[in-house]
């Protein structure tokens, strides 16, 4: 009988393995040290070493030789270096580094494009294609397929598309071998296959005298399966399989063999290679380790049955509630709630001395959220699946430098760069950050300044800020110069990029390299940048402007993994890292379709029939591997299954394994038991709801600031009087606290700017033609409009939306003016005026700017206001909540507008200029001298009462004294915390 064993799911694999091997050694430390253990990954090797430490109660011991033979998706490919392998395995050329291989493939793609005459491809376009070709090389190498078969895969009956794809793949069949020889190396997968084949041949010719154990390897790669088969034939060989379902019946095994998505499929294929029946596999002898929960295993077996035999669900029996002992499911409203629930479950596990908890998920976003939530309790935990190199702080710094240089120091990119912790520009970091804040307020908010260092300096007045911008320009000069080149070597661009990064990271106390390349992320980035600088041998010159996109494409692949976990009892594992490991609490997170299991993505190079004929496995095999990981984890004594029911507002589909589990439980009438009705089952969501809930609700009152009368404003603009009536707190914040809202960064012209442009054009037109209009009045007004819009017309949204509206406004205005001009004796535009009103605590001044004042032939005045937005309702005008025109009438009657003699005001008019249908409207706020006088008198009397009230120290600056007449827009709603005290306030559109 072949020495093939299995450790059941639900049994801690590595702990059982360590205990069994110690028992086999019989207490002789030298016998243990003579063993060789083949494992799937390096992480499994480190975990097995820890398992030996636990099994030996912490006593020192000589460990077996732990050799990771590697999975195809492992970042580090294992190399056997046994002395018995002969010289062939050791004299092989080294594996080609991934970055060098991708650049070489990109070079071949560029050359292919030139020869095909399809136009010049950019390096940034070639890099993603090269990454896919590298992936295809790894898959083909792992499966041992013959590239010469590609030519026969697409006969004439196939679509022309496949003919074109196979023509493109000639890069691999015809040119890649030569490129490999030029690089002096081998593809990693092909090299691993040769090393493993050499090892198998050496063991076949000269079997080792010491035990060799292949443990935890599920197969899937032919070369590894061949090596395991050889281990099974060795005199002291042993194969230990992970989680083989030995109770599966023969009919189900036949279905498993043809179902690559089943969790036992890879093991079934491996058993076929070993020529052994599942019933002949024995339990691994591990003293003290019994099998897991048999009822749980039976439930899992039924839930994951192949589709061809799922008809047996109708006759399920013999599975009781005990199968669900220790198993819970929590459906969360969204990803954030799921992360909070998981973090709370992990934190709660720390209350039990010595116990461990692990989150297992392929969703890296969920892993980062959970790690962030655990920081609430000062718990630092690493995602052992790693962090993409591109998202580490030093790599983000390099990417931000590219954005800033490519955007010619555009505000958003520049500010993001300067606020990065590594940015110092040769200064003390705190001083650099302070200057960046000053630069933001002085030049980066509002409309974008002119590009480059010169453009920024032209927008500045303060010498210190000009010097700061010059310092930034000097730091970025190497990359700025390199990126202006039409053609340059990639190595030169990389060197310039690194030099600029070091310049900008330098402080007044240390060079930039000391900060930029330190710690694990910095060291990994330094190695990657060094490889990028050295790799482009023969790479064609590229345009400097293409470098940012090429850099982004190349840095997207590498991952930085922590050498050791930060927390001794809490872990976050990816699926690869979770294999063979165990914890007291296992949380399976992100159980939604498309995440776990992943989508069976279509191959960009070969169709399904073509993959089959070529010898490649179907995409569903990835699902089968993920299903095996799921089944292994689900066998643990205590498991929590979590998922988010909605992501970004859209409903999600539960993982197919959850749906299968639900179906089986429904057949057993146990469907409610997985969720549970007890308080304990609902605790995680209840904890999450309470986590940020205050102990008691303490409603706050509306703010009632009462500053001294001496600091209260004595001068307001007429538009601010309306604010004073609607929201006195805004006047307090603006004029007493001197708080002013910042403009947006790199702001596109908004509604306010549109009004300014239109007002300016109409004022220029009025001043140019105060009396008669020329025949080409419309054309002249459009000229004034172009002049007023200025550089804003270069913006696509202004050109596409605003300018056509202004053209319609111009036509309407000219038509209205031709009808209006005969009635006028004189017109005034953009007039500033003021009026001083006596008060008990001193004079109070109001000021205003009238868009236009017309004098009629009878001497009376008409005040006209251009409105590009909505008009105030008549009721608000009458009640004094929209009093701008009324106060302008007060000022005009008193002669407060220079050059305009005091007179009665005949009308207060609005010209609503929307550019829509109709383009303009003439609306009256008040018409007739008596009506205007009454409105102006009421406004003046109301202002006098308002001044008198606020001249009393006890009068507070309330926020929204009349909520139904609150401000249409306010910069201070959040400061007054209106939503907290104004019950039912509809404030969403108030700012």
Short mmCIF file of N, CA, C and O in Angstrom, two decimals, residues 662-719:
data_model
loop_
_atom_site.label_atom_id
_atom_site.label_comp_id
_atom_site.label_asym_id
_atom_site.label_seq_id
_atom_site.Cartn_x
_atom_site.Cartn_y
_atom_site.Cartn_z
N UNK A 662 -27.26 27.05 2.18
CA UNK A 662 -28.65 27.39 2.51
C UNK A 662 -29.61 26.33 1.99
O UNK A 662 -30.56 25.93 2.67
N UNK A 663 -29.35 25.86 0.77
CA UNK A 663 -30.24 24.88 0.16
C UNK A 663 -30.26 23.58 0.97
O UNK A 663 -31.33 23.00 1.24
N UNK A 664 -29.08 23.11 1.35
CA UNK A 664 -28.99 21.87 2.11
C UNK A 664 -29.65 22.05 3.48
O UNK A 664 -30.39 21.18 3.95
N UNK A 665 -29.39 23.18 4.13
CA UNK A 665 -29.98 23.41 5.45
C UNK A 665 -31.50 23.53 5.36
O UNK A 665 -32.23 23.12 6.27
N UNK A 666 -31.98 24.07 4.25
CA UNK A 666 -33.43 24.16 4.06
C UNK A 666 -34.02 22.75 3.92
O UNK A 666 -35.10 22.46 4.46
N UNK A 667 -33.31 21.89 3.21
CA UNK A 667 -33.78 20.51 3.08
C UNK A 667 -33.78 19.79 4.43
O UNK A 667 -34.62 18.91 4.68
N UNK A 668 -32.86 20.21 5.31
CA UNK A 668 -32.78 19.60 6.64
C UNK A 668 -33.64 20.33 7.66
O UNK A 668 -33.65 19.96 8.84
N UNK A 669 -34.33 21.40 7.20
CA UNK A 669 -35.14 22.25 8.08
C UNK A 669 -34.30 22.88 9.20
O UNK A 669 -34.73 23.00 10.34
N UNK A 670 -33.08 23.27 8.83
CA UNK A 670 -32.17 23.91 9.78
C UNK A 670 -31.74 25.30 9.28
O UNK A 670 -30.76 25.85 9.76
N UNK A 671 -32.50 25.84 8.31
CA UNK A 671 -32.02 27.07 7.66
C UNK A 671 -31.90 28.24 8.62
O UNK A 671 -31.07 29.14 8.43
N UNK A 672 -32.71 28.27 9.69
CA UNK A 672 -32.63 29.41 10.62
C UNK A 672 -31.48 29.26 11.61
O UNK A 672 -31.11 30.23 12.27
N UNK A 673 -30.94 28.06 11.73
CA UNK A 673 -29.93 27.81 12.76
C UNK A 673 -28.58 28.45 12.42
O UNK A 673 -27.80 28.75 13.31
N UNK A 674 -28.32 28.67 11.12
CA UNK A 674 -27.03 29.25 10.75
C UNK A 674 -26.94 30.70 11.21
O UNK A 674 -25.87 31.16 11.62
N UNK A 675 -28.07 31.41 11.15
CA UNK A 675 -28.09 32.78 11.64
C UNK A 675 -28.30 32.80 13.15
O UNK A 675 -27.71 33.60 13.87
N UNK A 676 -29.17 31.93 13.63
CA UNK A 676 -29.44 31.85 15.07
C UNK A 676 -30.38 32.95 15.51
O UNK A 676 -30.42 34.04 14.97
N UNK A 677 -31.17 32.62 16.51
CA UNK A 677 -32.10 33.59 17.09
C UNK A 677 -31.62 34.12 18.43
O UNK A 677 -32.25 34.98 19.04
N UNK A 678 -30.52 33.60 18.91
CA UNK A 678 -30.04 33.99 20.23
C UNK A 678 -29.37 35.34 20.19
O UNK A 678 -28.98 35.85 19.15
N UNK A 679 -29.22 35.92 21.36
CA UNK A 679 -28.54 37.21 21.48
C UNK A 679 -27.09 37.09 21.03
O UNK A 679 -26.53 38.02 20.46
N UNK A 680 -26.50 35.91 21.27
CA UNK A 680 -25.10 35.74 20.89
C UNK A 680 -24.92 35.81 19.39
O UNK A 680 -23.98 36.40 18.88
N UNK A 681 -25.87 35.22 18.63
CA UNK A 681 -25.75 35.22 17.18
C UNK A 681 -25.88 36.62 16.61
O UNK A 681 -25.24 36.97 15.63
N UNK A 682 -26.73 37.44 17.20
CA UNK A 682 -26.90 38.79 16.69
C UNK A 682 -25.96 39.79 17.31
O UNK A 682 -26.00 40.98 16.98
N UNK A 683 -25.08 39.32 18.20
CA UNK A 683 -24.21 40.24 18.92
C UNK A 683 -23.30 41.06 18.03
O UNK A 683 -23.16 42.27 18.25
N UNK A 684 -22.63 40.47 17.03
CA UNK A 684 -21.68 41.29 16.26
C UNK A 684 -22.29 42.53 15.63
O UNK A 684 -21.72 43.62 15.71
N UNK A 685 -23.45 42.39 15.01
CA UNK A 685 -24.10 43.56 14.42
C UNK A 685 -24.56 44.54 15.49
O UNK A 685 -24.49 45.76 15.30
N UNK A 686 -25.02 44.02 16.61
CA UNK A 686 -25.42 44.90 17.71
C UNK A 686 -24.22 45.65 18.26
O UNK A 686 -24.30 46.85 18.56
N UNK A 687 -23.08 44.97 18.38
CA UNK A 687 -21.86 45.64 18.82
C UNK A 687 -21.49 46.76 17.85
O UNK A 687 -21.14 47.86 18.26
N UNK A 688 -21.56 46.44 16.57
CA UNK A 688 -21.17 47.44 15.56
C UNK A 688 -22.08 48.66 15.64
O UNK A 688 -21.62 49.80 15.48
N UNK A 689 -23.37 48.43 15.89
CA UNK A 689 -24.30 49.56 15.98
C UNK A 689 -24.01 50.42 17.20
O UNK A 689 -24.21 51.64 17.18
N UNK A 690 -23.54 49.78 18.28
CA UNK A 690 -23.28 50.52 19.51
C UNK A 690 -21.91 51.15 19.57
O UNK A 690 -21.66 52.01 20.41
N UNK A 691 -21.03 50.72 18.66
CA UNK A 691 -19.63 51.14 18.78
C UNK A 691 -19.46 52.64 18.75
O UNK A 691 -18.71 53.21 19.54
N UNK A 692 -20.14 53.31 17.83
CA UNK A 692 -20.00 54.76 17.71
C UNK A 692 -21.20 55.51 18.28
O UNK A 692 -21.36 56.71 18.03
N UNK A 693 -22.06 54.79 18.97
CA UNK A 693 -23.24 55.44 19.56
C UNK A 693 -22.88 56.01 20.93
O UNK A 693 -22.30 55.32 21.77
N UNK A 694 -23.18 57.28 21.17
CA UNK A 694 -22.84 57.86 22.48
C UNK A 694 -23.65 57.22 23.59
O UNK A 694 -24.72 56.65 23.37
N UNK A 695 -23.14 57.33 24.81
CA UNK A 695 -23.83 56.74 25.95
C UNK A 695 -25.18 57.38 26.19
O UNK A 695 -26.13 56.74 26.63
N UNK A 696 -25.29 58.65 25.87
CA UNK A 696 -26.57 59.35 26.05
C UNK A 696 -26.69 60.41 24.98
O UNK A 696 -25.69 60.96 24.50
N UNK A 697 -27.92 60.68 24.58
CA UNK A 697 -28.18 61.73 23.58
C UNK A 697 -28.31 63.07 24.29
O UNK A 697 -29.20 63.27 25.12
N UNK A 698 -27.39 63.95 23.99
CA UNK A 698 -27.40 65.27 24.61
C UNK A 698 -27.59 66.31 23.50
O UNK A 698 -26.62 66.76 22.88
N UNK A 699 -28.85 66.65 23.22
CA UNK A 699 -29.09 67.62 22.15
C UNK A 699 -28.48 68.98 22.50
O UNK A 699 -28.47 69.38 23.67
N UNK A 700 -27.97 69.64 21.50
CA UNK A 700 -27.38 70.95 21.72
C UNK A 700 -28.39 72.02 21.33
O UNK A 700 -29.32 71.78 20.54
N UNK A 701 -28.21 73.19 21.87
CA UNK A 701 -29.06 74.32 21.52
C UNK A 701 -28.41 75.09 20.38
O UNK A 701 -27.22 74.94 20.08
N UNK A 702 -29.23 75.90 19.72
CA UNK A 702 -28.70 76.74 18.66
C UNK A 702 -27.65 77.70 19.25
O UNK A 702 -27.80 78.16 20.38
N UNK A 703 -26.60 77.99 18.51
CA UNK A 703 -25.58 78.90 19.04
C UNK A 703 -26.14 80.31 19.24
O UNK A 703 -26.91 80.81 18.41
N UNK A 704 -25.73 80.95 20.32
CA UNK A 704 -26.19 82.30 20.64
C UNK A 704 -24.99 83.18 21.02
O UNK A 704 -24.88 83.65 22.16
N UNK A 705 -24.07 83.40 20.09
CA UNK A 705 -22.90 84.22 20.43
C UNK A 705 -23.30 85.67 20.68
O UNK A 705 -24.11 86.24 19.95
N UNK A 706 -22.71 86.26 21.71
CA UNK A 706 -22.98 87.66 22.06
C UNK A 706 -21.65 88.40 22.22
O UNK A 706 -21.19 88.65 23.32
N UNK A 707 -21.02 88.73 21.10
CA UNK A 707 -19.74 89.43 21.20
C UNK A 707 -19.95 90.86 21.70
O UNK A 707 -21.06 91.41 21.61
N UNK A 708 -18.91 91.49 22.22
CA UNK A 708 -19.04 92.90 22.65
C UNK A 708 -19.47 93.79 21.49
O UNK A 708 -19.14 93.54 20.33
N UNK A 709 -20.22 94.82 21.81
CA UNK A 709 -20.71 95.74 20.77
C UNK A 709 -19.55 96.36 20.01
O UNK A 709 -19.64 96.62 18.80
N UNK A 710 -18.44 96.56 20.68
CA UNK A 710 -17.29 97.22 20.05
C UNK A 710 -16.73 96.43 18.88
O UNK A 710 -16.13 97.01 17.96
N UNK A 711 -16.91 95.11 18.87
CA UNK A 711 -16.36 94.30 17.78
C UNK A 711 -17.42 93.92 16.76
O UNK A 711 -17.13 93.25 15.78
N UNK A 712 -18.65 94.36 16.96
CA UNK A 712 -19.70 94.04 16.00
C UNK A 712 -19.56 94.95 14.79
O UNK A 712 -19.11 96.10 14.90
N UNK A 713 -19.92 94.44 13.60
CA UNK A 713 -19.68 95.23 12.37
C UNK A 713 -20.51 96.51 12.34
O UNK A 713 -21.66 96.54 12.79
N UNK A 714 -19.89 97.58 11.80
CA UNK A 714 -20.57 98.87 11.62
C UNK A 714 -20.71 99.20 10.14
O UNK A 714 -21.12 100.32 9.80
N UNK A 715 -20.41 98.25 9.28
CA UNK A 715 -20.52 98.51 7.84
C UNK A 715 -20.84 97.17 7.16
O UNK A 715 -20.17 96.18 7.38
N UNK A 716 -21.89 97.15 6.35
CA UNK A 716 -22.29 95.95 5.62
C UNK A 716 -22.69 96.31 4.21
O UNK A 716 -23.17 97.42 3.94
N UNK A 717 -22.50 95.36 3.34
CA UNK A 717 -22.99 95.49 1.97
C UNK A 717 -24.47 95.18 1.96
O UNK A 717 -24.99 94.45 2.80
N UNK A 718 -25.18 95.73 0.99
CA UNK A 718 -26.63 95.54 0.95
C UNK A 718 -27.00 94.06 0.82
O UNK A 718 -28.05 93.62 1.33
N UNK A 719 -26.16 93.27 0.13
CA UNK A 719 -26.46 91.84 0.03
C UNK A 719 -26.28 91.15 1.38
O UNK A 719 -26.92 90.12 1.65
#
